[in-house]
Amino acid sequence: MTGVNRRDFIKTGAAGLAAATVASVAPPTSASQTTNYPAIDVAALDTLEPGAEVAFEYPDASAPSVLLRLREAVPGGVGPGKDIVAYSLLCTHKGCSVNFLSERQMLVCPCHWSSFDPAKKGRLIIGQASQSLPMIELEVRGGMVRAVGMDGLIYGRHTNIL
Amino acid sequence: MSNAPLPPPNAEVVETVCQFCIVGCGYRVYKWPVGKDGGPGPDQNAIGADLREQQGPEGDWISPNMHAVVKDKAGAFNVAIVPDKSCSVNSGLASVRGGGLAQTLYSPDRGTKARLGMPQLREGDGFADAEWDETVDLGARVIKAVIDRWGPDAVGMKFFDHGGGGGGFENNWAVGRFFFEGVGTRTASIHNRPAYNSEVHAAGDAGLAPLTNAYIDAQLADTILIVGANPYETQTNYFLNHMIPNLNGDSLDLKRSTFPGEPAAPGRMIIMDPRRTISVATAEAAAGKENVLHLQIEPGTDIAVMNAIARTVLERRWHDVAFIKERAEWQTFEAYQRSSLGSDRDAATVVTEAAALADILEADIYKAAEWIAKPKSGGVRRRTLFHYEKGLIWGVKNYENIASIVDLGLLTGNVGKPGTGISRLGGHQEAYVRPPYPGGRPALNVDEAARRGEAKVFWVGGCNPVLTTLRAEAVEANLIERGAPVSKAIAETVGKPIGERVAAIVEALKAGGMFILAQDLYMTATARHAHMVLPAAQWGEMNLTSINGERRLRLYPRFMDPPGEAEPDWAIMGKFARRLNQLYQDDNNPLMANKFLDFDWRGDEDVFIDARYSYKGDGNDPMEGYAGITYGLLRDLGNNGIQTPVRLVNRVPVGTVRLFEDGRFGTPSGKARFIPAPRPWPGYAAAVERQRKTYRFWINNGRVNHIWQTSYHHRHIDFYRERYPVPMLEMHPDDAEELGIAPGDVLQVSNDMGSVEAMAYPTDSVKRNHAFMLFGQPRGAAGDLVTDHVDPKTTIPYYKGAWADIRRKGAKPAEFEMASFLPRNVVE
Ligand code: SF4
Ligand code: FES
């Protein structure tokens, strides 16, 4: 569903937003309304060493997120190695902030220990969340890794764009 | 899914309890018509949250899996099922299972469309929809013919006896009345085992009930001992909301105010489990490694370790002399010391032997004894809470296993006081009310009766023995073989008068056939072998009542219609009973007709009250009596309900927070009994020992947190199925490497009982030569590997005691692509 949104978004020409600026989009009137995501630059591709971990906010300033460069190509990964992914950091159990254990390549919540696999689109490894960790859709354009959409609902929201 | 609709302020709200595990967390169900969503402002939605802003941690949130669209007789509705903050059990926490309750609801547009909506009658290799009347008529006539010709014991059954989804006092009562008062059969068995018996006879014989403590005791205990259980995954919110706050010190103030003047410290935890589970890892994260003791034992050695701990307690004179003198039968204490604790031998030797057997450190046995019983400063007794579950129950020798933990609890006086208890952790919820089982003890083994052809009818309700019983391949083969002649008789008499059809079926039964009925939500692996499949209603489609692991009784109201013509189990039993009553009347047999009288309940509450008048209202029920309780009262009490047993005091129903506070136990003398075992450790039974000697890997098996039981719901829901598309098998990475096995490879696990496939999950959670397999799954039943050995004293199997060889069958298939193979026991 969000894939379609992203294409719509690009088609409407709204992609020309300033880098790292969070777009303000008119709030939807209904929860089920199609959401338009902003596009923001997260990091320059050539700065992302293997193991890189970049904190950012998406789709707005109250949505802490993380971009990771993993050790191998993964589903949904971007970049030449298909190893760059990004996720909401808010645990889909009760909203604590998850940590990335780089050695283990897993995201773990300190509150009730839900853990998520960044190589499997944020699937729950074990724990008490009832949802995968929302995955941020990325694209690489002009040497920049950009966040352009989301798959999955961010904790504490009824729609990703407030 | 990137959004979840909000319930409008005028949405219908129902308080209910999770259908799944023993913990029984409170939830709120919101229901509203499609197209009538609420808005994000706090006065625009029923949860009263301001969703114009990001919610902070612990905020109000409806995750997409907490929401579903259902089709009712009245149209399409949104349903949101959200954890209840005001319920003392879970305080607003969901678990991975409870957070997906909405996804289990019937919808023609999702996976749950697989639900049965019409009775099914066998037709060739498959089934055809049938009307209730013709189905019940045929089934009742066959049952009558079997009773009349072979006697009541020829009617075999295996039925749920639990609370929660698909159970409850209502359904249990109706099933029990039908089979025990009506049919009068002894060929009965409970959903997960081959006989009709307690899983904890030894606790009962000691004068204890299975569930003695309140959940708050886990916040008050100095030490919690967990044997053969993995509560993070399988008693989740009891662990997270009550045990963890003790381990991390959050409950210190509560301890101080409850026990003024008593030394208080954050709790410690001892976990006896052959695996280093996530329960161990999270307990350590909360309490610090120095306050958690993991006894990673070898299979079946828990009795020896428990008795060695007890011997140490006794040796150091940390036992509760006053309790034993005043509250226990003295002679049994003496016998216990002599036999279970080997008191004629040197205590240090007993400890050395147990440590060697279990492959743990002697020092850890001494440490466990200290944590359990060494008095606190000022000589104050420690408060220790003893918990056990399937690792012990389904262990090497059921009766002595349970005796070993019960005895240790009694030795240290840890029952009937705040912060103590000797209890099962529990699997499913409870709601037992039935007329007495007419058979004796040890109970008859129904799997064997069916195999020998003594059961001419086999009625399976709300369970799936083909996936869960022991020696399951043979049980399934028997269903196929004995079912075939009956299927043929049915096929050959299509369109014939009912009398002829029944006569043909009886001929098939005479020739060794078996008439099989299944009653369930779905066409299960067992139901596929039935001749008649009866569609049952589930949680939320009927009113039901149950208790949780601290005996908290609540109402789980109906909030939607069952699919098609599915009916609550109690109503199905009523249909058959009324038909049998009529058939026996027509046959001029009033004696038999009367056994099937009074099954004409008008609704769920009628059944609930009928059960109360018959068995649960006289104030004597040791664990789950509910004198004076009505649905109206339960509705008023909401999700905190009332703890059973409920007794009438001045005509007011009064609950019981914890059992045995009056010091009177369930024995004729009112004193607790130690249950002596012949020796400190019984050893393995011959059939088990043979497997152990022949095959390399111990195949431990049990549940994981994502999947409830046989996955009957979860296999239809992507979120759960994708995690464990087939049963995973944990094995040590070094063993995997040695056998050329990579994560996700398809494994073949085989022994003399059978062969199953599994998905390789290398992890150092298990020791070398140990494995752990997800049990009871539609695409791989660990029960296929379990011997037919049962404890002769209790007819309880050693389900955890299978040994088999493992080989790599193939590489990871595309289907496992989204299953993670990262460690399931790492949290920091
Ligand atoms: S812990 Fe048990 S009762 Fe509570 S939500 Fe989870 S499955 Fe349901
Ligand atoms: S908030 Fe993350 S596991 Fe509970």
Short mmCIF file of N, CA and C in Angstrom, two decimals, chain B residues 700-774:
data_model
loop_
_atom_site.label_atom_id
_atom_site.label_comp_id
_atom_site.label_asym_id
_atom_site.label_seq_id
_atom_site.Cartn_x
_atom_site.Cartn_y
_atom_site.Cartn_z
N ASN B 700 13.41 -32.11 23.59
CA ASN B 700 12.50 -31.38 24.47
C ASN B 700 11.48 -30.69 23.57
N ASN B 701 10.28 -30.40 24.08
CA ASN B 701 9.31 -29.71 23.22
C ASN B 701 8.33 -28.93 24.06
N GLY B 702 7.76 -27.89 23.47
CA GLY B 702 6.84 -27.03 24.21
C GLY B 702 6.42 -25.85 23.35
N ARG B 703 5.93 -24.81 24.02
CA ARG B 703 5.38 -23.66 23.29
C ARG B 703 6.41 -22.56 23.09
N VAL B 704 6.09 -21.62 22.19
CA VAL B 704 6.83 -20.36 22.06
C VAL B 704 5.82 -19.23 22.20
N ASN B 705 6.34 -18.02 22.41
CA ASN B 705 5.39 -16.97 22.77
C ASN B 705 4.45 -16.56 21.64
N HIS B 706 4.89 -16.64 20.38
CA HIS B 706 4.00 -16.22 19.29
C HIS B 706 2.77 -17.12 19.14
N ILE B 707 2.93 -18.40 19.42
CA ILE B 707 1.94 -19.38 18.95
C ILE B 707 1.16 -19.97 20.12
N TRP B 708 -0.14 -19.88 20.04
CA TRP B 708 -0.98 -20.51 21.05
C TRP B 708 -1.29 -21.95 20.65
N GLN B 709 -0.86 -22.86 21.49
CA GLN B 709 -1.15 -24.29 21.35
C GLN B 709 -0.90 -24.81 19.93
N THR B 710 -1.91 -25.43 19.31
CA THR B 710 -1.68 -26.07 18.00
C THR B 710 -1.72 -25.07 16.86
N SER B 711 -1.71 -23.77 17.19
CA SER B 711 -1.70 -22.77 16.14
C SER B 711 -3.03 -22.75 15.38
N TYR B 712 -4.11 -23.22 16.04
CA TYR B 712 -5.38 -23.35 15.30
C TYR B 712 -5.84 -22.00 14.76
N HIS B 713 -5.63 -20.92 15.56
CA HIS B 713 -5.89 -19.59 15.01
C HIS B 713 -4.67 -19.06 14.27
N HIS B 714 -3.51 -19.19 14.91
CA HIS B 714 -2.34 -18.43 14.43
C HIS B 714 -1.86 -18.87 13.07
N ARG B 715 -2.12 -20.11 12.69
CA ARG B 715 -1.69 -20.52 11.35
C ARG B 715 -2.46 -19.79 10.25
N HIS B 716 -3.57 -19.16 10.64
CA HIS B 716 -4.36 -18.42 9.65
C HIS B 716 -4.03 -16.93 9.63
N ILE B 717 -3.07 -16.50 10.47
CA ILE B 717 -2.77 -15.07 10.59
C ILE B 717 -1.30 -14.86 10.22
N ASP B 718 -1.05 -14.06 9.17
CA ASP B 718 0.30 -13.91 8.60
C ASP B 718 1.35 -13.60 9.66
N PHE B 719 1.05 -12.63 10.54
CA PHE B 719 2.04 -12.15 11.51
C PHE B 719 2.64 -13.31 12.31
N TYR B 720 1.83 -14.26 12.66
CA TYR B 720 2.28 -15.39 13.49
C TYR B 720 2.84 -16.51 12.61
N ARG B 721 2.13 -16.80 11.52
CA ARG B 721 2.55 -17.93 10.69
C ARG B 721 3.92 -17.69 10.07
N GLU B 722 4.17 -16.45 9.64
CA GLU B 722 5.45 -16.16 9.00
C GLU B 722 6.62 -16.33 9.96
N ARG B 723 6.35 -16.16 11.25
CA ARG B 723 7.41 -16.31 12.24
C ARG B 723 7.83 -17.77 12.36
N TYR B 724 6.84 -18.65 12.45
CA TYR B 724 7.11 -20.08 12.58
C TYR B 724 6.27 -20.84 11.56
N PRO B 725 6.65 -20.77 10.28
CA PRO B 725 5.83 -21.44 9.25
C PRO B 725 5.71 -22.94 9.51
N VAL B 726 6.76 -23.52 10.07
CA VAL B 726 6.72 -24.92 10.50
C VAL B 726 7.39 -24.91 11.87
N PRO B 727 7.29 -26.01 12.63
CA PRO B 727 7.90 -25.97 13.96
C PRO B 727 9.41 -25.75 13.88
N MET B 728 9.91 -24.85 14.71
CA MET B 728 11.36 -24.65 14.73
C MET B 728 11.98 -25.64 15.72
N LEU B 729 13.21 -25.97 15.48
CA LEU B 729 13.92 -26.87 16.38
C LEU B 729 15.23 -26.20 16.78
N GLU B 730 15.30 -25.87 18.07
CA GLU B 730 16.53 -25.26 18.58
C GLU B 730 17.55 -26.35 18.83
N MET B 731 18.77 -26.14 18.31
CA MET B 731 19.86 -27.06 18.60
C MET B 731 21.15 -26.26 18.76
N HIS B 732 22.11 -26.86 19.44
CA HIS B 732 23.34 -26.12 19.71
C HIS B 732 24.10 -25.86 18.41
N PRO B 733 24.67 -24.65 18.25
CA PRO B 733 25.37 -24.32 17.00
C PRO B 733 26.49 -25.31 16.67
N ASP B 734 27.17 -25.83 17.67
CA ASP B 734 28.25 -26.79 17.40
C ASP B 734 27.69 -28.11 16.85
N ASP B 735 26.57 -28.53 17.40
CA ASP B 735 25.92 -29.74 16.87
C ASP B 735 25.47 -29.50 15.44
N ALA B 736 24.92 -28.31 15.20
CA ALA B 736 24.43 -27.99 13.85
C ALA B 736 25.59 -28.03 12.87
N GLU B 737 26.69 -27.40 13.27
CA GLU B 737 27.85 -27.35 12.38
C GLU B 737 28.36 -28.76 12.06
N GLU B 738 28.42 -29.54 13.10
CA GLU B 738 28.92 -30.91 12.93
C GLU B 738 28.07 -31.69 11.92
N LEU B 739 26.75 -31.40 11.91
CA LEU B 739 25.86 -32.13 11.01
C LEU B 739 25.62 -31.37 9.71
N GLY B 740 26.36 -30.27 9.51
CA GLY B 740 26.21 -29.51 8.28
C GLY B 740 24.88 -28.80 8.16
N ILE B 741 24.36 -28.35 9.29
CA ILE B 741 23.04 -27.74 9.33
C ILE B 741 23.16 -26.22 9.50
N ALA B 742 22.49 -25.47 8.62
CA ALA B 742 22.48 -24.02 8.70
C ALA B 742 21.10 -23.55 9.18
N PRO B 743 21.03 -22.31 9.70
CA PRO B 743 19.73 -21.80 10.14
C PRO B 743 18.69 -21.89 9.04
N GLY B 744 17.53 -22.40 9.34
CA GLY B 744 16.45 -22.47 8.36
C GLY B 744 16.46 -23.74 7.52
N ASP B 745 17.49 -24.54 7.63
CA ASP B 745 17.49 -25.81 6.88
C ASP B 745 16.31 -26.67 7.33
N VAL B 746 15.84 -27.48 6.43
CA VAL B 746 14.77 -28.41 6.79
C VAL B 746 15.41 -29.65 7.40
N LEU B 747 14.89 -30.04 8.55
CA LEU B 747 15.44 -31.18 9.28
C LEU B 747 14.47 -32.34 9.26
N GLN B 748 15.03 -33.52 9.33
CA GLN B 748 14.23 -34.72 9.54
C GLN B 748 14.60 -35.25 10.93
N VAL B 749 13.60 -35.38 11.78
CA VAL B 749 13.85 -35.83 13.15
C VAL B 749 13.14 -37.17 13.30
N SER B 750 13.89 -38.22 13.60
CA SER B 750 13.29 -39.56 13.55
C SER B 750 13.73 -40.43 14.71
N ASN B 751 12.82 -41.30 15.11
CA ASN B 751 13.17 -42.37 16.06
C ASN B 751 12.24 -43.55 15.85
N ASP B 752 12.20 -44.45 16.84
CA ASP B 752 11.38 -45.66 16.68
C ASP B 752 9.88 -45.39 16.69
N MET B 753 9.46 -44.22 17.13
CA MET B 753 8.03 -43.90 17.19
C MET B 753 7.54 -43.25 15.91
N GLY B 754 8.41 -42.47 15.26
CA GLY B 754 7.95 -41.76 14.08
C GLY B 754 9.00 -40.80 13.56
N SER B 755 8.55 -39.92 12.68
CA SER B 755 9.47 -39.02 12.01
C SER B 755 8.75 -37.72 11.70
N VAL B 756 9.41 -36.60 11.98
CA VAL B 756 8.79 -35.29 11.68
C VAL B 756 9.81 -34.37 11.06
N GLU B 757 9.30 -33.33 10.40
CA GLU B 757 10.17 -32.31 9.86
C GLU B 757 10.13 -31.08 10.74
N ALA B 758 11.23 -30.34 10.72
CA ALA B 758 11.31 -29.12 11.50
C ALA B 758 12.26 -28.14 10.82
N MET B 759 12.25 -26.91 11.34
CA MET B 759 13.09 -25.85 10.77
C MET B 759 14.25 -25.62 11.74
N ALA B 760 15.47 -25.70 11.24
CA ALA B 760 16.64 -25.63 12.13
C ALA B 760 16.81 -24.22 12.69
N TYR B 761 17.02 -24.14 13.99
CA TYR B 761 17.21 -22.86 14.68
C TYR B 761 18.39 -23.01 15.63
N PRO B 762 19.61 -22.92 15.10
CA PRO B 762 20.77 -23.09 15.98
C PRO B 762 20.82 -21.98 17.03
N THR B 763 21.06 -22.36 18.27
CA THR B 763 21.11 -21.39 19.37
C THR B 763 21.82 -22.02 20.55
N ASP B 764 22.59 -21.19 21.29
CA ASP B 764 23.23 -21.75 22.47
C ASP B 764 22.29 -21.74 23.68
N SER B 765 21.02 -21.51 23.44
CA SER B 765 20.02 -21.64 24.50
C SER B 765 19.95 -23.09 24.99
N VAL B 766 20.27 -24.03 24.11
CA VAL B 766 20.24 -25.45 24.51
C VAL B 766 21.67 -25.97 24.63
N LYS B 767 21.84 -26.96 25.49
CA LYS B 767 23.14 -27.60 25.62
C LYS B 767 23.39 -28.50 24.41
N ARG B 768 24.62 -28.95 24.28
CA ARG B 768 24.92 -29.89 23.21
C ARG B 768 24.14 -31.18 23.42
N ASN B 769 23.72 -31.76 22.32
CA ASN B 769 22.93 -33.00 22.31
C ASN B 769 21.51 -32.82 22.87
N HIS B 770 21.14 -31.59 23.16
CA HIS B 770 19.75 -31.28 23.49
C HIS B 770 19.13 -30.56 22.30
N ALA B 771 17.84 -30.67 22.15
CA ALA B 771 17.13 -29.89 21.15
C ALA B 771 15.78 -29.50 21.75
N PHE B 772 15.22 -28.44 21.24
CA PHE B 772 13.88 -28.05 21.69
C PHE B 772 13.03 -27.77 20.46
N MET B 773 11.89 -28.43 20.38
CA MET B 773 11.03 -28.30 19.21
C MET B 773 9.69 -27.73 19.62
N LEU B 774 9.19 -26.80 18.81
CA LEU B 774 7.84 -26.27 19.02
C LEU B 774 6.86 -27.44 18.91
#
